[in-house]
XYZ file of C-alpha atoms in Angstrom:
478
model
C 134.628 88.205 118.850
C 137.857 86.332 119.542
C 136.252 83.029 118.617
C 134.702 84.354 115.410
C 137.905 85.958 114.097
C 140.005 83.012 115.254
C 137.776 80.611 113.347
C 137.966 82.653 110.170
C 141.769 82.741 110.054
C 142.560 79.307 111.492
C 140.629 77.400 108.807
C 142.674 78.731 105.870
C 145.885 77.196 107.224
C 144.338 73.721 107.576
C 142.704 73.571 104.128
C 145.253 71.193 102.518
C 144.900 68.707 105.388
C 141.097 68.885 105.217
C 141.167 68.247 101.464
C 143.364 65.160 101.703
C 141.540 63.666 104.689
C 137.920 64.131 103.566
C 138.481 63.825 99.809
C 137.382 67.307 98.750
C 137.710 68.278 95.109
C 139.538 71.596 94.498
C 136.222 73.312 93.691
C 134.434 71.689 96.619
C 137.148 72.750 99.057
C 136.339 76.416 98.504
C 132.929 75.781 100.078
C 134.568 75.194 103.442
C 135.104 78.967 103.404
C 132.219 80.035 101.157
C 129.480 78.280 103.164
C 130.520 80.213 106.259
C 130.885 83.549 104.447
C 127.504 83.324 102.724
C 125.575 82.483 105.902
C 127.478 84.982 108.019
C 127.355 87.928 105.637
C 123.738 87.517 104.574
C 122.231 87.166 108.070
C 124.039 89.942 109.962
C 121.570 92.709 109.145
C 118.537 90.557 109.946
C 120.089 89.242 113.167
C 120.991 92.752 114.309
C 117.439 94.004 113.897
C 115.941 90.890 115.506
C 118.236 91.528 118.463
C 116.629 94.965 118.882
C 113.173 93.377 118.689
C 113.485 90.265 120.876
C 116.418 91.321 123.072
C 120.108 91.508 122.288
C 121.127 89.200 125.153
C 118.826 86.441 123.868
C 120.212 86.782 120.363
C 123.809 86.753 121.610
C 123.325 83.635 123.741
C 121.453 81.755 120.992
C 124.093 82.612 118.391
C 126.986 81.611 120.642
C 125.258 78.298 121.425
C 124.646 77.511 117.744
C 128.224 78.406 116.797
C 129.684 76.229 119.565
C 127.497 73.231 118.673
C 128.313 73.658 114.969
C 132.040 73.703 115.822
C 131.655 70.312 117.489
C 129.836 68.995 114.405
C 132.596 70.335 112.139
C 135.272 68.707 114.266
C 133.685 65.229 114.052
C 132.753 65.537 110.339
C 133.698 62.508 108.246
C 132.438 63.697 104.855
C 132.547 66.911 102.813
C 128.769 67.369 103.038
C 128.724 67.274 106.846
C 131.629 69.721 107.132
C 130.045 72.194 104.691
C 126.708 71.996 106.575
C 128.525 72.572 109.866
C 130.351 75.567 108.414
C 127.033 77.034 107.240
C 125.626 76.628 110.761
C 128.758 78.243 112.169
C 128.059 81.227 109.922
C 124.467 81.407 111.185
C 125.524 81.331 114.836
C 128.354 83.776 114.282
C 126.009 86.232 112.545
C 123.546 86.065 115.451
C 126.156 86.772 118.123
C 128.365 89.196 116.177
C 125.459 91.292 114.912
C 124.446 92.412 118.416
C 127.911 92.552 120.017
C 128.569 96.217 119.329
C 124.949 97.056 120.137
C 125.423 95.552 123.599
C 128.632 97.525 124.136
C 127.266 100.939 123.194
C 124.184 100.510 125.397
C 126.263 99.353 128.381
C 128.931 102.076 128.044
C 127.306 105.463 127.497
C 130.138 107.751 128.721
C 132.308 108.604 125.675
C 135.651 107.804 127.341
C 134.404 104.463 128.709
C 132.783 103.591 125.383
C 136.055 104.310 123.553
C 137.924 101.987 125.927
C 135.313 99.241 125.493
C 135.412 99.490 121.698
C 139.220 99.493 121.810
C 139.160 96.237 123.791
C 136.632 94.844 121.306
C 138.940 95.749 118.406
C 141.944 94.288 120.227
C 140.287 90.872 120.457
C 139.834 90.947 116.680
C 143.543 91.498 116.117
C 144.344 88.822 118.707
C 142.047 86.329 116.983
C 143.619 86.957 113.583
C 147.170 86.501 114.865
C 146.330 83.464 117.003
C 144.539 81.841 114.070
C 147.530 82.077 111.771
C 149.877 80.582 114.379
C 147.513 78.036 115.969
C 146.260 76.763 112.602
C 149.678 75.450 111.645
C 150.546 74.187 115.131
C 147.278 72.299 115.760
C 147.174 70.792 112.271
C 150.793 69.611 112.409
C 150.823 68.459 116.061
C 147.320 66.927 116.324
C 144.893 66.985 113.366
C 142.780 69.485 111.430
C 139.755 68.582 113.599
C 141.270 70.504 116.500
C 140.946 73.832 114.700
C 137.212 73.422 115.401
C 137.477 71.764 118.801
C 139.396 74.827 120.054
C 136.099 76.751 119.865
C 134.373 74.531 122.438
C 136.032 75.830 125.632
C 135.849 79.429 124.365
C 132.166 79.095 123.477
C 131.187 77.449 126.769
C 133.103 80.039 128.798
C 131.426 82.835 126.829
C 127.969 81.410 127.530
C 128.624 81.050 131.259
C 129.999 84.588 131.600
C 127.327 86.172 129.383
C 124.486 84.585 131.362
C 125.641 86.411 134.486
C 127.330 89.522 133.114
C 124.945 90.783 130.431
C 121.830 92.619 131.658
C 118.515 91.305 130.398
C 116.739 93.433 127.803
C 113.212 92.820 126.605
C 113.569 94.412 123.187
C 111.020 96.463 121.291
C 108.814 93.473 120.452
C 108.283 91.843 117.077
C 105.343 94.151 116.330
C 107.825 97.047 116.107
C 109.450 95.568 113.014
C 107.969 92.214 112.042
C 108.462 92.724 108.298
C 108.624 89.154 106.988
C 108.764 90.150 103.321
C 111.560 92.621 104.044
C 113.495 89.920 105.900
C 113.180 87.556 102.927
C 114.242 90.243 100.446
C 117.337 91.410 102.345
C 118.532 87.929 103.298
C 118.033 86.511 99.806
C 119.585 89.588 98.192
C 122.689 89.534 100.380
C 123.081 85.770 100.017
C 122.824 86.002 96.220
C 125.235 88.928 96.043
C 127.867 87.329 98.268
C 127.570 84.062 96.354
C 128.138 85.939 93.081
C 131.190 87.687 94.507
C 132.881 84.590 95.944
C 132.429 82.794 92.593
C 134.008 85.585 90.517
C 137.383 83.853 90.523
C 135.806 80.708 89.045
C 133.457 82.262 86.468
C 135.027 85.667 85.766
C 133.791 89.172 86.542
C 132.170 89.671 83.127
C 130.534 86.247 82.835
C 126.785 85.735 82.494
C 126.839 83.877 85.821
C 128.343 86.829 87.726
C 126.404 89.578 85.962
C 123.099 87.702 86.167
C 123.376 86.956 89.876
C 124.674 90.468 90.542
C 121.651 91.979 88.802
C 119.303 89.688 90.751
C 120.940 90.636 94.043
C 120.697 94.339 93.177
C 116.998 93.972 92.289
C 116.256 92.151 95.565
C 118.089 94.729 97.684
C 116.405 97.593 95.815
C 113.061 95.945 96.496
C 114.028 95.707 100.163
C 114.816 99.434 100.380
C 111.534 100.349 98.633
C 109.692 98.066 101.028
C 111.361 99.703 104.051
C 110.365 103.164 102.842
C 106.684 102.221 102.528
C 105.885 99.668 105.244
C 104.554 100.763 108.643
C 106.930 98.522 110.632
C 110.189 98.376 108.662
C 112.817 95.794 109.466
C 115.482 98.450 108.817
C 114.160 101.970 109.443
C 115.835 104.107 106.793
C 116.377 106.871 109.336
C 119.582 105.083 110.320
C 121.120 105.865 106.911
C 120.427 109.587 107.258
C 123.208 109.868 109.809
C 126.443 110.934 108.114
C 128.418 109.108 110.803
C 126.635 105.803 110.137
C 126.600 105.931 106.338
C 130.080 107.437 106.010
C 131.705 105.031 108.479
C 130.178 102.018 106.746
C 131.395 103.215 103.340
C 134.903 103.782 104.708
C 134.919 100.374 106.350
C 133.891 98.553 103.168
C 136.778 100.108 101.228
C 139.272 99.644 104.071
C 138.461 95.965 104.643
C 138.557 95.241 100.907
C 141.991 96.864 100.661
C 143.412 95.148 103.731
C 142.508 91.706 102.416
C 145.633 92.147 100.304
C 147.671 92.588 103.471
C 146.122 89.748 105.477
C 146.089 87.081 102.747
C 148.399 88.102 99.914
C 151.320 88.911 102.210
C 151.047 85.390 103.635
C 151.032 83.971 100.094
C 154.036 86.123 99.177
C 155.964 84.881 102.209
C 155.243 81.239 101.385
C 155.279 81.131 97.578
C 158.005 83.689 96.866
C 160.238 83.713 99.948
C 159.679 80.032 100.801
C 158.423 80.421 104.382
C 156.567 77.563 106.056
C 153.117 77.907 107.685
C 154.469 78.451 111.203
C 157.201 80.819 109.942
C 154.578 82.854 108.101
C 152.500 83.215 111.251
C 155.522 84.314 113.251
C 156.613 86.735 110.520
C 153.230 88.458 110.659
C 153.064 88.412 114.447
C 154.655 91.909 114.841
C 151.754 93.378 112.854
C 149.200 91.733 115.111
C 151.192 92.815 118.193
C 151.335 96.509 117.241
C 147.685 96.497 116.134
C 146.663 95.010 119.478
C 148.904 97.330 121.511
C 147.682 100.453 119.741
C 143.990 99.516 119.765
C 144.021 98.518 123.436
C 146.554 100.919 124.939
C 146.572 104.091 122.827
C 143.505 104.520 120.632
C 140.994 105.332 123.398
C 143.208 108.111 124.805
C 143.855 109.557 121.351
C 140.140 109.468 120.487
C 139.278 111.234 123.754
C 141.842 113.962 123.030
C 141.669 114.446 119.251
C 138.309 112.936 118.250
C 137.352 109.862 116.221
C 137.689 111.538 112.822
C 141.267 112.741 113.306
C 142.393 109.373 114.682
C 140.706 107.599 111.754
C 142.437 109.843 109.205
C 145.817 109.195 110.822
C 145.241 105.442 110.787
C 144.265 105.483 107.112
C 147.406 107.429 106.179
C 149.552 104.795 107.931
C 147.711 101.988 106.139
C 148.257 103.674 102.765
C 151.942 103.609 103.645
C 151.690 99.861 104.351
C 150.291 98.998 100.917
C 152.492 101.572 99.200
C 155.610 99.855 100.549
C 154.262 96.409 99.683
C 153.629 97.527 96.093
C 157.417 97.837 95.751
C 158.566 94.803 97.761
C 161.361 92.934 95.871
C 161.489 89.274 94.886
C 164.444 88.611 97.179
C 163.281 90.626 100.162
C 165.004 91.003 103.505
C 162.577 90.635 106.372
C 164.225 93.270 108.576
C 164.598 96.015 105.958
C 161.702 95.288 103.562
C 158.944 93.660 105.631
C 159.365 94.612 109.299
C 158.648 98.339 108.621
C 155.441 97.238 106.881
C 154.417 95.158 109.888
C 155.016 98.078 112.242
C 153.065 100.554 110.094
C 150.111 98.168 110.404
C 149.549 99.925 113.736
C 147.340 102.191 111.631
C 144.657 99.509 111.720
C 144.707 99.708 115.525
C 143.937 103.419 115.211
C 141.436 103.250 112.357
C 139.149 100.412 113.469
C 138.214 101.650 116.986
C 137.663 105.182 115.675
C 135.590 103.891 112.762
C 133.533 101.656 115.057
C 132.797 104.574 117.396
C 131.692 106.735 114.478
C 129.457 104.013 113.033
C 127.685 103.462 116.349
C 127.535 107.085 117.530
C 124.951 108.108 114.945
C 122.427 105.404 115.897
C 119.713 105.731 118.526
C 119.696 103.206 121.374
C 116.658 101.419 119.955
C 118.582 100.870 116.702
C 121.866 99.767 118.328
C 121.536 96.151 117.184
C 120.636 97.220 113.663
C 123.621 99.593 113.492
C 125.882 96.814 114.788
C 124.521 94.357 112.208
C 124.907 96.909 109.408
C 128.519 97.618 110.416
C 129.354 93.909 110.414
C 127.523 93.408 107.111
C 129.582 96.048 105.291
C 132.693 94.438 106.791
C 131.798 91.077 105.269
C 130.847 92.610 101.913
C 134.178 94.442 101.860
C 136.012 91.221 102.668
C 134.205 89.310 99.920
C 134.910 92.067 97.388
C 138.563 92.167 98.422
C 138.892 88.418 97.997
C 137.197 88.435 94.614
C 138.705 91.555 93.043
C 142.257 91.653 94.391
C 142.940 87.931 94.101
C 141.587 87.942 90.528
C 143.766 90.921 89.584
C 146.833 89.284 91.129
C 146.171 85.983 89.352
C 145.558 87.666 85.983
C 148.740 89.737 86.236
C 150.750 86.676 87.265
C 149.451 84.703 84.277
C 150.363 87.482 81.842
C 153.889 87.789 83.281
C 154.348 84.017 83.160
C 153.214 83.982 79.523
C 155.805 86.687 78.820
C 158.536 84.344 80.061
C 159.118 85.758 83.521
C 160.319 83.365 86.279
C 157.609 82.095 88.634
C 158.780 84.172 91.618
C 158.895 87.385 89.572
C 155.486 86.677 88.032
C 153.917 86.062 91.452
C 155.515 89.184 92.897
C 154.268 91.252 89.962
C 150.735 89.987 90.557
C 150.923 90.858 94.231
C 152.320 94.316 93.374
C 149.220 95.074 91.315
C 146.880 93.934 94.104
C 148.749 96.022 96.680
C 148.636 99.104 94.446
C 144.880 98.734 93.863
C 144.423 98.249 97.617
C 146.301 101.499 98.231
C 143.905 103.185 95.792
C 140.917 101.871 97.749
C 142.412 103.286 100.940
C 142.872 106.663 99.252
C 139.170 106.608 98.370
C 138.354 105.714 101.989
C 140.518 108.630 103.168
C 138.663 111.012 100.850
C 135.265 109.861 102.150
C 136.399 110.104 105.770
C 137.727 113.617 105.190
C 134.659 114.963 103.366
C 131.708 113.020 104.816
C 132.674 112.394 108.431
C 132.618 116.032 109.453
C 130.861 117.267 112.544
C 127.651 119.004 111.428
C 127.618 122.716 112.199
C 124.686 123.509 114.472
C 122.550 126.263 112.950
C 122.068 129.362 115.077
C 118.663 129.533 116.702
C 116.624 132.385 115.221
C 116.120 135.166 117.737
C 112.463 135.726 118.530
C 111.126 139.022 119.908
C 110.663 137.428 123.325
C 114.237 136.194 123.306
C 115.488 139.653 122.320
C 113.636 141.266 125.251
C 114.976 138.657 127.664
C 118.536 139.317 126.407
C 118.104 143.061 127.002
C 116.851 142.399 130.541
C 119.860 140.203 131.236
C 122.254 142.871 129.988
C 120.516 145.531 132.091
C 120.754 143.373 135.196
C 124.499 142.844 134.635
C 125.044 146.577 134.161
C 123.321 147.469 137.451
C 125.331 145.032 139.571
C 127.225 146.597 142.456
C 131.038 146.829 142.387
C 131.201 144.294 145.229
C 129.160 141.763 143.303
C 131.241 142.309 140.168
C 134.466 141.887 142.116
C 133.182 138.648 143.614
């Protein structure tokens, strides 16, 4: 998890150096990110189900090995084509290992309190990877070369393989005959790949273009065909029973909206710090470090205890309220902001993510049976990637459009940029409000219906009452 998140955030900082060294065109450079996102997002669901079928440990080890080898290939790349191919392979390996990670955790830790602590540690490594990536990306690129942002994965990947071989228990899986739906696999993978490709290209072609609408319609048709196929086939790749759980479906919907909204915090705040306030790459990483610190501290040290005492739903609602406060404050951040008074409170309120993510993860996995743990894990990661892609496409496009209109109206560059970011932050806050509404209404504990009283039960109840009434005073006193 650390390696996957670290890789995602560390690459963005080194993009200018990669472009100048390998001769990428501006359009081609985007594929350093897009190749990874498309492979990763489109294969998570398939990899999660295959983990249930062939064994989650096997899938985890194979994915970690592929990711580590692809990182080496990316580090020694001398041409754009080789780097893009390596990034695609990184996405494949990352999907294989990430898709079954949560499934492994929930099957190893079955006691609620222990499971909450394990998921909290899992969430903490995500926050640690994001913060380390922002800081290490600038340091490694400036001190050594951009290649080292990929070489850093080698020791982490090898250590993970060595520990996993000994620490993870072997599981045989259900067998391919329990879900060997080849046509379903083709439909879902192709549909997700097409949809994610359409989303990441929105900024280039426009949301209403024939390119975007055509590919979006094709992706929707493929995914609809996949769901119809799963409803009819004897051995579905994704048994639709998993979506009947309100915890699973509701948590995935909340996560998609939350991740899409928080893209504006993770990326646009960094752009605001650099383009408006004039921070450097290392300064930006350090400025955002308090957010990563409080997210990590809350997710690792507090969230499990709060979940055990108040329940996942209440902790999730509290976290979402804090995050709405984050984007609400950012929607009013001034052009000439003071870090201590305008930005530090925002960074500290980001602790809400440390509350929301572990609670949301617990809810998403609690509604799945053990045999579907890998599938539930893959589904949860898939909605995360779809939310991220939508956040990138929608919020960045809105910010850019608003900035262009303000610039055309004669506003200074810093004011125009800030106005664009304000719009993105406000829309992100709206997405979080929608997530809060879904969490409040959908993620409710189902009320168990009272068991109808049968005549036999009624007679037994009367006998029990009679026995209690005839007890001696000594027995009653005892």
